[in-house]
Amino acid sequence: MEIYWRDHFICPSEADYKTMIRKKTGGLFTLVVRLMQLFSSYKEDFSTLITNLGLYFQIRDDYCNLCLSEVNILRQRPKEIEVKRHCVQLLEKFGSFEYTRRALEEWDAKTRIEIERLGGNPLLKKILDSLKNWN
């Protein structure tokens, strides 16, 4: 879906973006969990954790592609690095990056709460810790 948006110059709403993430990244995470549950007697509902992880991971990945490595922004368009840098500056100026950082903090917290609700998982929390290099 995001390729369609990119190729047709469509800016999705935040709700559309989150729906796309739930179907794309969340779908892959769901597949992994359900495959593991096929061979396990543990049938806990992980849907909230999967949704939270999918949203956190994808938003973080998109943010890092823009913010942490300017040359990744708009990979195909435009070609000029100066235009790309200008776009990054505009995103910063208008608060988009700050908004995204706050959202990432919220998804990180929600995910950790859900991990604890499910009984805790030190390794998964270490993975979340390692993903916090965006701040």
C-alpha angles and dihedrals in degrees: 000000000000089000089055091050091049095047093047096042093242121156106207123215117252089253092053090048092052091047090053090050092050090053097041111034095016090051092056092047090048091052092053094049094046092049090053091048090055087071097039137073088216106100102170115154107253096173096112092047091047092050092048093047092047093051093043094047097046096043089048092048093050091046092050091048089057104034110029098043112029094191090066093062113113092351096200100026129078109014098199113091092211091060089049091051090049090054091051090050091051092050089052094044094053094047100252094129093047090049090051093048090053090049090050091052089052094048091046090052093045091049093050091049090052091048089054092046088056092053102276131277118210093193094052090048089052089053089052089049090053091050092058092086089108095080 
